[in-house]
mmCIF file of N, CA and C in Angstrom:
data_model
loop_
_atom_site.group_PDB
_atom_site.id
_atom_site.type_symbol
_atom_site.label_atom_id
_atom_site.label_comp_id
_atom_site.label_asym_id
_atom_site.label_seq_id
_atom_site.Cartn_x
_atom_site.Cartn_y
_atom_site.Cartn_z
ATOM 1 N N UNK A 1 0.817 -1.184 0.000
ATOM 2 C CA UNK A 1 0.000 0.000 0.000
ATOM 3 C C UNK A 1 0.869 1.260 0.000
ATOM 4 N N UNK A 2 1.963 1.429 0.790
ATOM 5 C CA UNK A 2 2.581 2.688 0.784
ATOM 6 C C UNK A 2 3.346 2.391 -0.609
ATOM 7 N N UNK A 3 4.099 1.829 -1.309
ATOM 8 C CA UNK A 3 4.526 1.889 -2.642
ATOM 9 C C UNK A 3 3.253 2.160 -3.422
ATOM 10 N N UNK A 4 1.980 1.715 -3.201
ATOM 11 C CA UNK A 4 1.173 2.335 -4.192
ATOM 12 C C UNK A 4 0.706 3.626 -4.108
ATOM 13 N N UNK A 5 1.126 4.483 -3.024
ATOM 14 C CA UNK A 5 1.019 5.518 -2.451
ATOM 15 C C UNK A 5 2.285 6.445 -2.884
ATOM 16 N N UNK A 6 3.220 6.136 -2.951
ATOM 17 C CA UNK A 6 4.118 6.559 -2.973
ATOM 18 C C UNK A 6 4.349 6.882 -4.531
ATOM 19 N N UNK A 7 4.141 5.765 -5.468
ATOM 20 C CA UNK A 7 3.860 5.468 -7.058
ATOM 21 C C UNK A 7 3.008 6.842 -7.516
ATOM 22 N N UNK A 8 1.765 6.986 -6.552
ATOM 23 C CA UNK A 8 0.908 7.528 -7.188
ATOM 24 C C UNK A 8 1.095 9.250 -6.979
ATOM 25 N N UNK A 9 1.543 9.304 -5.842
ATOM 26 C CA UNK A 9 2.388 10.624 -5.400
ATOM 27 C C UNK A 9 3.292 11.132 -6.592
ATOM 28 N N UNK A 10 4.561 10.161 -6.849
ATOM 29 C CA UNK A 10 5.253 10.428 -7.952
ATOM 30 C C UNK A 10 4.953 10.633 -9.216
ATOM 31 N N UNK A 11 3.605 9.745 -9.900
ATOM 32 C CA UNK A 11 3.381 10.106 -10.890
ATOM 33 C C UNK A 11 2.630 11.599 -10.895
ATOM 34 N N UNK A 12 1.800 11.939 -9.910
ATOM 35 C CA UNK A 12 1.045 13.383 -9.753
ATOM 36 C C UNK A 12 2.024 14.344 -9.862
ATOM 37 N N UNK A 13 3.173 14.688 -9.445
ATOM 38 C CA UNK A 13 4.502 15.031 -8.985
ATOM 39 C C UNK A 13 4.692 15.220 -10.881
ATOM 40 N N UNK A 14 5.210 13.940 -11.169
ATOM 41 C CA UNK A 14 5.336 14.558 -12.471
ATOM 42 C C UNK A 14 4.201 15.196 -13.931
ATOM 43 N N UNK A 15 3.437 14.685 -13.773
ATOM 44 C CA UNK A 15 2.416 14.919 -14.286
ATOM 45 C C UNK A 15 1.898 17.013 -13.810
ATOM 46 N N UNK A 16 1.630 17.181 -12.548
ATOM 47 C CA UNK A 16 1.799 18.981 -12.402
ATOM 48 C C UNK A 16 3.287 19.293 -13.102
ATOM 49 N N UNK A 17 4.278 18.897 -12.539
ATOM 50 C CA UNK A 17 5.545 19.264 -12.798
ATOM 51 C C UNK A 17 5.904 19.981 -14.324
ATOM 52 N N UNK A 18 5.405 18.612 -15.259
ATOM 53 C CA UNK A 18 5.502 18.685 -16.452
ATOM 54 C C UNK A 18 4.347 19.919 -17.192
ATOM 55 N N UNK A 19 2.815 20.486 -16.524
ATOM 56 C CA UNK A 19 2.067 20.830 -16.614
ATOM 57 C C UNK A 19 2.832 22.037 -16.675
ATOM 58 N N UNK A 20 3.448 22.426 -15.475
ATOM 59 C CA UNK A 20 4.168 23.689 -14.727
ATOM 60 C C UNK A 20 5.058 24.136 -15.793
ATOM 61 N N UNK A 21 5.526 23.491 -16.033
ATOM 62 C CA UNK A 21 6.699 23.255 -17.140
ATOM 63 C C UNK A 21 6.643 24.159 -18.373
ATOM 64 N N UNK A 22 5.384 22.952 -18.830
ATOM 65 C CA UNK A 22 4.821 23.080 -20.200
ATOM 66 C C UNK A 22 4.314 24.940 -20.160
ATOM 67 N N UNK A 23 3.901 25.734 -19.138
ATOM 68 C CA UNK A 23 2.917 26.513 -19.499
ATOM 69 C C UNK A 23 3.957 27.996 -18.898
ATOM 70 N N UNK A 24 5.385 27.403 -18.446
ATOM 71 C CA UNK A 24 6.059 28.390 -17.950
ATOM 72 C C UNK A 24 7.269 28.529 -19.764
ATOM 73 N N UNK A 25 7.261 27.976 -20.310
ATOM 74 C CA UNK A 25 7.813 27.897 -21.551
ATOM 75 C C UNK A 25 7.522 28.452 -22.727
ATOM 76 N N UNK A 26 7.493 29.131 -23.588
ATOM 77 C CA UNK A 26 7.345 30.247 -24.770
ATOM 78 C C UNK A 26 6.422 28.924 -25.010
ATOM 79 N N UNK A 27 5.685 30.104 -25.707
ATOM 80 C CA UNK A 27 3.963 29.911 -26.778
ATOM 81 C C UNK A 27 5.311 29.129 -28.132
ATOM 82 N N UNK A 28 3.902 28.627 -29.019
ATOM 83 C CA UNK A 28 4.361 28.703 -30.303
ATOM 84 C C UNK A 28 5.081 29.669 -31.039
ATOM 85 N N UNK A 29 6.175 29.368 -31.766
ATOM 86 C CA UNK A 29 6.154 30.770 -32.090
ATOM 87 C C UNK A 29 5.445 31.470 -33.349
ATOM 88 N N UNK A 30 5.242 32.308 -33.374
ATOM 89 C CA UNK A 30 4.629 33.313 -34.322
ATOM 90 C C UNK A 30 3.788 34.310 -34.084
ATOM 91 N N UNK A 31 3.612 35.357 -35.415
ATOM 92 C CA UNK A 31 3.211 36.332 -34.902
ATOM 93 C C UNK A 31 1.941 36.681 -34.787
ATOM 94 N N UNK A 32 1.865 37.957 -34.934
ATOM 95 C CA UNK A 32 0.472 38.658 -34.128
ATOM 96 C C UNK A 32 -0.700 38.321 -34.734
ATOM 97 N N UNK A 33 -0.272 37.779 -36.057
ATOM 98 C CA UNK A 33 -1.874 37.014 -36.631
ATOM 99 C C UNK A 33 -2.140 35.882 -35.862
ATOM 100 N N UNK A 34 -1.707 34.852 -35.710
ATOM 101 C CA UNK A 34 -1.741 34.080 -34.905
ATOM 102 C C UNK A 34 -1.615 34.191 -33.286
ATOM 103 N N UNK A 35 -1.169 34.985 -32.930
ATOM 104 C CA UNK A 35 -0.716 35.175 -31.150
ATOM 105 C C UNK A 35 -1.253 36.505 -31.085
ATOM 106 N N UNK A 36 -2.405 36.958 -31.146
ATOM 107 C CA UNK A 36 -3.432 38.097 -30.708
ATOM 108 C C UNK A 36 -2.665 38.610 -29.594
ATOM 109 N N UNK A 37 -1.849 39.584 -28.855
ATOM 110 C CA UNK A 37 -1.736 40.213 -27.805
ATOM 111 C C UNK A 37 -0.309 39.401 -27.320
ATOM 112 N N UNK A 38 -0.352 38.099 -28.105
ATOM 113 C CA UNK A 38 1.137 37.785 -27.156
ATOM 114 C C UNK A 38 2.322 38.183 -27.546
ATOM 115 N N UNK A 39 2.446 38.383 -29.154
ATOM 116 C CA UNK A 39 3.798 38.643 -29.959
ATOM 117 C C UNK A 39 4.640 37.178 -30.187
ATOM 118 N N UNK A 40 5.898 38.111 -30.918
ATOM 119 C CA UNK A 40 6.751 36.470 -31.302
ATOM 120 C C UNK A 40 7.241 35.902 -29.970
ATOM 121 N N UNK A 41 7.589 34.829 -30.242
ATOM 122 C CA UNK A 41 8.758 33.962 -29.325
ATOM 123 C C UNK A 41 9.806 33.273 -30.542
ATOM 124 N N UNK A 42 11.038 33.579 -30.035
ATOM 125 C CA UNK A 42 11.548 32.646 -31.113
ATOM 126 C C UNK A 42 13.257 33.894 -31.394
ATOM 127 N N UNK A 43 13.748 33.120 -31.818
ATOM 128 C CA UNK A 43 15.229 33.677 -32.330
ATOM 129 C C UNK A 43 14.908 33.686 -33.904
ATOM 130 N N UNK A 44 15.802 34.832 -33.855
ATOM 131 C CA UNK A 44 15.815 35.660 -36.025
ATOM 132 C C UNK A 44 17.292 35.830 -36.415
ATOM 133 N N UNK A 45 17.886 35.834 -37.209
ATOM 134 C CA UNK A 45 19.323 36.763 -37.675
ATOM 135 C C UNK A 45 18.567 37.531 -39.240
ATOM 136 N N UNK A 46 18.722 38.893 -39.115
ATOM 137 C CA UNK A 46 18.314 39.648 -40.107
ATOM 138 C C UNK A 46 19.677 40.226 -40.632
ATOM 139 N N UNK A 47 19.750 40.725 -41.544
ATOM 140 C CA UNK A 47 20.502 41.747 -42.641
ATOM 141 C C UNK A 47 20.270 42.936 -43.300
ATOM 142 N N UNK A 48 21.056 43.549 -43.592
ATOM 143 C CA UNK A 48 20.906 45.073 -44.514
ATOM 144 C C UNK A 48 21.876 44.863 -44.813
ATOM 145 N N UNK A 49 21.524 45.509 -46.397
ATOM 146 C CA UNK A 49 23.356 45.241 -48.009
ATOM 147 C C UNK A 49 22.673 46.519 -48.442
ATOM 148 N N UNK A 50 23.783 47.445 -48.592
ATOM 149 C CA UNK A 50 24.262 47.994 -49.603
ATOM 150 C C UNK A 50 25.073 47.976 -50.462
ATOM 151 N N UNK A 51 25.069 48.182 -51.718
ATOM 152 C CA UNK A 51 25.864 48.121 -52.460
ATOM 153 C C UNK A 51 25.788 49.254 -53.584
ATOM 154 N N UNK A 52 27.334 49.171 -54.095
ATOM 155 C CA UNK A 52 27.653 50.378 -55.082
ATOM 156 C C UNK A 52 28.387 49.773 -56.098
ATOM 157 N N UNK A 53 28.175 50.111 -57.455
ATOM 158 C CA UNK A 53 29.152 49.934 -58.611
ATOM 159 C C UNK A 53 28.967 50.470 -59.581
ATOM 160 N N UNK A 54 30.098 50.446 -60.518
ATOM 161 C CA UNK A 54 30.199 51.287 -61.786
ATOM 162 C C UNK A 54 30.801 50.406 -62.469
ATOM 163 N N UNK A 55 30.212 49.616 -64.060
ATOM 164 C CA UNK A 55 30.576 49.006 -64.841
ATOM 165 C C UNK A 55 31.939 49.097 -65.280
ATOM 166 N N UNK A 56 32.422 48.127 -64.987
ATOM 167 C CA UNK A 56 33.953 47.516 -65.277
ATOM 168 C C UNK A 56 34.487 48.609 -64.509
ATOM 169 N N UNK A 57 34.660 48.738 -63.562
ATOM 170 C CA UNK A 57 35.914 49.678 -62.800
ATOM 171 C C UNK A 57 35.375 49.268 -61.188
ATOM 172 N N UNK A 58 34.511 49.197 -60.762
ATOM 173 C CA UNK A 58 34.274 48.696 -59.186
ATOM 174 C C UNK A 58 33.250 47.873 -58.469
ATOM 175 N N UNK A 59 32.778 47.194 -57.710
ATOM 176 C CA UNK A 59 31.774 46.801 -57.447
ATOM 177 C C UNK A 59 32.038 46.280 -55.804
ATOM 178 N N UNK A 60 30.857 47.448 -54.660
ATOM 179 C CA UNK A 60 31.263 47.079 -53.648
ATOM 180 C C UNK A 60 29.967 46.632 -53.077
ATOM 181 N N UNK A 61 29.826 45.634 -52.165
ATOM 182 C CA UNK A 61 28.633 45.405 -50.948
ATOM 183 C C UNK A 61 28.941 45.478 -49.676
ATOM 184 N N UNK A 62 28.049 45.825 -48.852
ATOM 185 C CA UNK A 62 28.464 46.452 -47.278
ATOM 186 C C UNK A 62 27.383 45.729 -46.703
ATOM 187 N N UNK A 63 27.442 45.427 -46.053
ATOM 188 C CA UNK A 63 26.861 43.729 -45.298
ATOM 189 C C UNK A 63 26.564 44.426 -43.341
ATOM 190 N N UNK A 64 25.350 44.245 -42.846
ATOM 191 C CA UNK A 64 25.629 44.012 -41.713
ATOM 192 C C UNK A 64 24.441 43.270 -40.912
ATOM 193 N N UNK A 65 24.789 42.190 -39.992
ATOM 194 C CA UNK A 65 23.853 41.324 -39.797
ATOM 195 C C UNK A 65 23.667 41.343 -38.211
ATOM 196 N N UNK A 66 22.539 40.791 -38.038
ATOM 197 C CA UNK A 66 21.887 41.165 -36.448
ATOM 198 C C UNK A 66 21.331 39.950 -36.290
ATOM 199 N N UNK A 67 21.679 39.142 -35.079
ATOM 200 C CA UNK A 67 20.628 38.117 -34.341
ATOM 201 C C UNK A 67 20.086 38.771 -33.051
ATOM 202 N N UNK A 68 18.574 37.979 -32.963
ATOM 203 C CA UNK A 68 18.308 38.542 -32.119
ATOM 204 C C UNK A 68 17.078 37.462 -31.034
ATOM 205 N N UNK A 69 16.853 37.579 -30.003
ATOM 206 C CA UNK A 69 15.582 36.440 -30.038
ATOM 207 C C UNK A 69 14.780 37.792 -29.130
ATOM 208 N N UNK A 70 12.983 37.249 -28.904
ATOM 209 C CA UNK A 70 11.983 37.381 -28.837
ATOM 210 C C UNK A 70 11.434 36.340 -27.499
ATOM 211 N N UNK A 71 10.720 37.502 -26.931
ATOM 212 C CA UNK A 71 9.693 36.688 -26.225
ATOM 213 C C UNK A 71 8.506 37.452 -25.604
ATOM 214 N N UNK A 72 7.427 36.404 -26.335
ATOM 215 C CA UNK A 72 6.124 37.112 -26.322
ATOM 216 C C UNK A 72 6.095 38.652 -26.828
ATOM 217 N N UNK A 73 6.893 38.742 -28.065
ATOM 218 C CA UNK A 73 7.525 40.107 -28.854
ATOM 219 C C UNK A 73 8.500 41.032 -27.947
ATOM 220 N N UNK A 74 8.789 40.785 -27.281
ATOM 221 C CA UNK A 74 9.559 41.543 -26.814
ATOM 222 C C UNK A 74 11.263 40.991 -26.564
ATOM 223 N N UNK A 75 12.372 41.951 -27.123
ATOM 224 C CA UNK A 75 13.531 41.760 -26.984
ATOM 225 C C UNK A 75 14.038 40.845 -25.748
ATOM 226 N N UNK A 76 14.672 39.828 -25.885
ATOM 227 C CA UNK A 76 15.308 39.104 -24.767
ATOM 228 C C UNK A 76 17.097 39.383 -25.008
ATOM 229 N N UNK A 77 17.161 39.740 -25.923
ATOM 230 C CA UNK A 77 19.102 39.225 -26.577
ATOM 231 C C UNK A 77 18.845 40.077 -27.987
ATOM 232 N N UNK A 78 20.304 40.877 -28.024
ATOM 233 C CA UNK A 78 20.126 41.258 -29.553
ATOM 234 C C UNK A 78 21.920 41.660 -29.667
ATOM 235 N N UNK A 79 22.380 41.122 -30.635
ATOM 236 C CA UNK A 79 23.704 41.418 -31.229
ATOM 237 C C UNK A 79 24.238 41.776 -32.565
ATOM 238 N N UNK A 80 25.108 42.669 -32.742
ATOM 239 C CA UNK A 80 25.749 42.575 -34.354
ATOM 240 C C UNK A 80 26.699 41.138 -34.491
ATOM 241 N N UNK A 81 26.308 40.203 -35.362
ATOM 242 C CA UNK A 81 27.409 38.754 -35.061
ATOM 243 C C UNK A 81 27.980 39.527 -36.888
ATOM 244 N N UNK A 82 27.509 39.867 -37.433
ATOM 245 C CA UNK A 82 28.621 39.752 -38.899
ATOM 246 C C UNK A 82 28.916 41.852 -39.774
ATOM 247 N N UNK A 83 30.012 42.299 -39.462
ATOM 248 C CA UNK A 83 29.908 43.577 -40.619
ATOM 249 C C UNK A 83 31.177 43.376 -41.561
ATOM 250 N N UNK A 84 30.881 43.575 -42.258
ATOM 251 C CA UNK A 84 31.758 43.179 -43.345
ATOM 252 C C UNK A 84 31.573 43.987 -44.842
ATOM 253 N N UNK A 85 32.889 44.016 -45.779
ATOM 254 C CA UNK A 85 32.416 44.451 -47.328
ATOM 255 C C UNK A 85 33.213 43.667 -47.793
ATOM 256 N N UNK A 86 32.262 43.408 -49.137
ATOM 257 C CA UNK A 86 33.011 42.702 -50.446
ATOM 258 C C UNK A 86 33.069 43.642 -51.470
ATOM 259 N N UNK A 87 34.217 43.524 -52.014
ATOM 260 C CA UNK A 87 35.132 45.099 -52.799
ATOM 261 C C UNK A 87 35.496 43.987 -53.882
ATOM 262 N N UNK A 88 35.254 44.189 -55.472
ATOM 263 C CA UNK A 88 36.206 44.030 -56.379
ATOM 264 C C UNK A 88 36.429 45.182 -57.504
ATOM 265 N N UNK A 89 37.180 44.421 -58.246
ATOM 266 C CA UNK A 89 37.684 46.153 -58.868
ATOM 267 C C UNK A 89 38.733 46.469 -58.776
ATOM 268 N N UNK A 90 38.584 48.203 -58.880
ATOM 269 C CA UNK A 90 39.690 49.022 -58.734
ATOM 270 C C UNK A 90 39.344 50.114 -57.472
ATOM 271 N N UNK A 91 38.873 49.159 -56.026
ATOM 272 C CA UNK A 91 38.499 49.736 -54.863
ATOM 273 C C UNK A 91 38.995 48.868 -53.617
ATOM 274 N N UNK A 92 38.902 49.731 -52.580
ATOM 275 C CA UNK A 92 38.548 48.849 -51.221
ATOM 276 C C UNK A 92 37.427 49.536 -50.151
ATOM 277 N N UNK A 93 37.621 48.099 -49.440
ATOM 278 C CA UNK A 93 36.511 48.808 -48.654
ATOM 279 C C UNK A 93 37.032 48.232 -47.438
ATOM 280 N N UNK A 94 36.922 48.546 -46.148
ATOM 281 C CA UNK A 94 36.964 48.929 -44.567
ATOM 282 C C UNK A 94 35.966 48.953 -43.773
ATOM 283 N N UNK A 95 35.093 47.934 -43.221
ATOM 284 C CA UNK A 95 33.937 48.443 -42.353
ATOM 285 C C UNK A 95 34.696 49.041 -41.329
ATOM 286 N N UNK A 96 33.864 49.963 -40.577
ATOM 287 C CA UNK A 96 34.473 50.573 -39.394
ATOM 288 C C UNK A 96 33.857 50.498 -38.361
ATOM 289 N N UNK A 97 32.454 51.207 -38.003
ATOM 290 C CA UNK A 97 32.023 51.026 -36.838
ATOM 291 C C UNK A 97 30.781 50.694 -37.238
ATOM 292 N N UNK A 98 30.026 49.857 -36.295
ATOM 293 C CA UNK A 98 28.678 49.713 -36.048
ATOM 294 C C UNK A 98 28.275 49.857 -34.458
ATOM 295 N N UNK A 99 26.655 50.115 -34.347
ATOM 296 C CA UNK A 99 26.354 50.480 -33.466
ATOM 297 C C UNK A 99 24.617 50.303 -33.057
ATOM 298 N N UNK A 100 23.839 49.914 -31.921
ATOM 299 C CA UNK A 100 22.718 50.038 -32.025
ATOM 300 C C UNK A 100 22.165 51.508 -31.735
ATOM 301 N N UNK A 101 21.060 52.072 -32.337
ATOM 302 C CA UNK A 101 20.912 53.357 -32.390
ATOM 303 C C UNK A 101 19.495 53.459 -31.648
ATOM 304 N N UNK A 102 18.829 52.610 -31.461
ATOM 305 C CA UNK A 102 17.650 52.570 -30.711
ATOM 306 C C UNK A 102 16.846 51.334 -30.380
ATOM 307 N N UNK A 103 16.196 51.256 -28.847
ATOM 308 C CA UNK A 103 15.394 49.985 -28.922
ATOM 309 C C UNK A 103 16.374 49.419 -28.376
ATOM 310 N N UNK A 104 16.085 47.697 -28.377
ATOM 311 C CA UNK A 104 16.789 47.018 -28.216
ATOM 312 C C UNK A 104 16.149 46.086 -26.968
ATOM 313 N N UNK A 105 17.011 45.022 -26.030
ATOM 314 C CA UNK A 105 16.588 44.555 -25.039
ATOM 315 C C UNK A 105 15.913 45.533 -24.364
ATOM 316 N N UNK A 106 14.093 44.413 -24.037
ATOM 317 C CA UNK A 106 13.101 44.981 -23.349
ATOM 318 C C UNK A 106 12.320 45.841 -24.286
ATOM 319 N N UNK A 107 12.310 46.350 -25.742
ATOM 320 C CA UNK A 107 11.707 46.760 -26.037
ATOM 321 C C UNK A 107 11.118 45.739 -27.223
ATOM 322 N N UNK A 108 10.369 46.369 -27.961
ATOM 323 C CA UNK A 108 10.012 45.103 -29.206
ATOM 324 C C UNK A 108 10.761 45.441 -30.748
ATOM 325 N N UNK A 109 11.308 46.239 -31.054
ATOM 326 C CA UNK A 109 12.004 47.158 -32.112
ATOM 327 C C UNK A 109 13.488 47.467 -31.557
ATOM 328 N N UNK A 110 14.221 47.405 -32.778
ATOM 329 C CA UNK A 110 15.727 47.710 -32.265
ATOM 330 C C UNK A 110 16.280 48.365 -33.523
ATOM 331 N N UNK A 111 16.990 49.797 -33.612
ATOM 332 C CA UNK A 111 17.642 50.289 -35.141
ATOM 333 C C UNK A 111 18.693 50.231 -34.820
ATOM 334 N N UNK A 112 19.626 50.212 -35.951
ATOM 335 C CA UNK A 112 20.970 49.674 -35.987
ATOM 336 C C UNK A 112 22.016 50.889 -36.991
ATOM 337 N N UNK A 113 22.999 51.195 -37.132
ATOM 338 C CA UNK A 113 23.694 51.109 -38.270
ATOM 339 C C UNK A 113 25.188 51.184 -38.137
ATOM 340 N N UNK A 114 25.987 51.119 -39.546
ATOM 341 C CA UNK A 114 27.188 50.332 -39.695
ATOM 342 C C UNK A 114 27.956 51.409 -40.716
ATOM 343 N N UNK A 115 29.002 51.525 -40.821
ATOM 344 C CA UNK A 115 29.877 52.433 -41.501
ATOM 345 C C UNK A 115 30.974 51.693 -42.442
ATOM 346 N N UNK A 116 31.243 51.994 -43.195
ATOM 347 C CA UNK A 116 32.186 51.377 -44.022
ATOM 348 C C UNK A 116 32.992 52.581 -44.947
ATOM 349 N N UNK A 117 34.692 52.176 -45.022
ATOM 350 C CA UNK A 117 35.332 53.669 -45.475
ATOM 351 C C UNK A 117 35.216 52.249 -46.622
ATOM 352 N N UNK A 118 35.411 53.307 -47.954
ATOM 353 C CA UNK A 118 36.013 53.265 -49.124
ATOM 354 C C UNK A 118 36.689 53.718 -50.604
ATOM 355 N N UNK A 119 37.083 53.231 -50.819
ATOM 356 C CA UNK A 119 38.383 54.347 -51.231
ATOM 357 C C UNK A 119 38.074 53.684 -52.939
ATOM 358 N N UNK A 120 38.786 54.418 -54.167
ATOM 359 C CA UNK A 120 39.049 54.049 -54.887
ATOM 360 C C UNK A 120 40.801 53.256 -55.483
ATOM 361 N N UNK A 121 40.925 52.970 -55.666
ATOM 362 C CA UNK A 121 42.711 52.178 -55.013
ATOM 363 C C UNK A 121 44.002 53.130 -55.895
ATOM 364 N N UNK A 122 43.772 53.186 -57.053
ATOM 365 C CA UNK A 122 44.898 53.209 -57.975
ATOM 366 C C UNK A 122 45.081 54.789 -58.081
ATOM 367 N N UNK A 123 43.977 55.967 -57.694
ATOM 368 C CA UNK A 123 44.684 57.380 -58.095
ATOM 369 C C UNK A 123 43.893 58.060 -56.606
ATOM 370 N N UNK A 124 43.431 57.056 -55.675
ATOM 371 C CA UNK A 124 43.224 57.934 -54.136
ATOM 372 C C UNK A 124 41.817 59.075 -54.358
ATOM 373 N N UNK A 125 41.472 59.200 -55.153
ATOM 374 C CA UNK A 125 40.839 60.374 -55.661
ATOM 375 C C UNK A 125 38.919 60.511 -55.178
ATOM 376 N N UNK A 126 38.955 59.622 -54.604
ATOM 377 C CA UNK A 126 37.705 59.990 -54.448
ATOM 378 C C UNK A 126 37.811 58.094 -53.150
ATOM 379 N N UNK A 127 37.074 58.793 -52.099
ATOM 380 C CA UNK A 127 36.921 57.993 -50.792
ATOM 381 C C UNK A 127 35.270 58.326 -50.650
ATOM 382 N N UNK A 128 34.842 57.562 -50.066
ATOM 383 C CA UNK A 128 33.481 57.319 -49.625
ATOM 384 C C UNK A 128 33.417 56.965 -48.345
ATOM 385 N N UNK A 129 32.502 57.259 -47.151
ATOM 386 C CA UNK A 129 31.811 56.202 -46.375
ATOM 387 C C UNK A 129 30.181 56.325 -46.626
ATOM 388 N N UNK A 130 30.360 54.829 -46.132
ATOM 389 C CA UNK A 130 28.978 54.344 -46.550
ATOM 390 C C UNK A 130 28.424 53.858 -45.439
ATOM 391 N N UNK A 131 26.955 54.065 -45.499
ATOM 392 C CA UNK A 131 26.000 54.025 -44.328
ATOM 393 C C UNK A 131 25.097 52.420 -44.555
ATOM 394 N N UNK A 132 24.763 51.647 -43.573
ATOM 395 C CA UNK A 132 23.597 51.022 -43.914
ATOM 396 C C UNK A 132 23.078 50.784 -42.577
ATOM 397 N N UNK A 133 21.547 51.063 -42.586
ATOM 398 C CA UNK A 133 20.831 50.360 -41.778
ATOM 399 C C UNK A 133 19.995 49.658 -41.710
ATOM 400 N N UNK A 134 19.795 49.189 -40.494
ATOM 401 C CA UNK A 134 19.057 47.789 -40.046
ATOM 402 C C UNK A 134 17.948 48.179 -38.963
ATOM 403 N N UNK A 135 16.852 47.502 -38.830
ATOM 404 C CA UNK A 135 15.665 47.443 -38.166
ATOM 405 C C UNK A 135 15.152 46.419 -37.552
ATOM 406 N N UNK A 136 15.171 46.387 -36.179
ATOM 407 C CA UNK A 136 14.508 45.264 -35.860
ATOM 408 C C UNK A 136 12.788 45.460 -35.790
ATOM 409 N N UNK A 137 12.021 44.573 -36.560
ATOM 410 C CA UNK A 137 10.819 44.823 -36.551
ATOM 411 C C UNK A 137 10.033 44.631 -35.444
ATOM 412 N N UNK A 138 8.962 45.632 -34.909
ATOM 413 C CA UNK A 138 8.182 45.380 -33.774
ATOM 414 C C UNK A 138 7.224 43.798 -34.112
ATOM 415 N N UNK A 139 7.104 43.822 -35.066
ATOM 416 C CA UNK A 139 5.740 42.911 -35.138
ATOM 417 C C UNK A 139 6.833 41.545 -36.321
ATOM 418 N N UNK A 140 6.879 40.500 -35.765
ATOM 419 C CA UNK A 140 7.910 39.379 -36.728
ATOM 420 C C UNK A 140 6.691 38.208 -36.901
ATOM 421 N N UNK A 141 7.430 37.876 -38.036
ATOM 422 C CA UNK A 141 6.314 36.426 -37.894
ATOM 423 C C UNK A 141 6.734 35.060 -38.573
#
């Protein structure tokens, strides 16, 4: 009798446990069409490219990428993981700084942007920086 007592204790035990569990753990994820009032849950990596060129003499792209996760739409974690340019031609390119510019953890929206010098190579004559930005969207799905 007390092992069947004890059995039945344990299974109740896990059975709330798992209940507890289940309902302390992110929704499905997706968005606000589906989750009326709750928002996303869930991890994203987004991007913004710019790019510039001029037939047969340069061709540059300026790259900058953001992961980020969500819960119940709202920011939990957000990072720049990639800035970078791809330069061919008769150029280079230099990312320099990036930065978040608004938003971010705790809010549901995050803006971003990224700088990149570039130069033309062979007569110096003309340098650029270049801008791109990024948005984290309030509403994801």
């Amino acid at each position: 009798m007390r092992r069947a007592s004890l059995l039945l204790v344990l299974v109740a035990m896990l059975a709330f446990g798992g209940s507890a569990a289940a309902s302390n753990g992110p929704p499905v994820a997706c968005g606000a069409t589906c989750d009326p009032g709750g928002g996303y849950t869930g991890c994203k990596t987004i991007s913004a490219t710019h790019t510039s060129s001029a037939w047969l003499v340069y061709s540059i792209r300026h790259v900058l990428v953001v992961s980020y996760c969500k819960r119940l739409g709202v920011i939990t974690s957000i990072s720049i993981v990639a800035h970078y340019c791809d330069a061919a031609g008769l150029v280079s390119c230099s990312p320099t700084v990036a930065w978040k510019t608004g938003g971010g953890v705790g809010n549901t929206w995050a803006t971003f942007e990224a700088h990149a010098q570039w130069t033309v190579n062979t007569l110096h004559i003309y340098n650029n920086t270049d801008v791109v930005g990024l948005t984290v969207p309030t509403i994801d799905g």
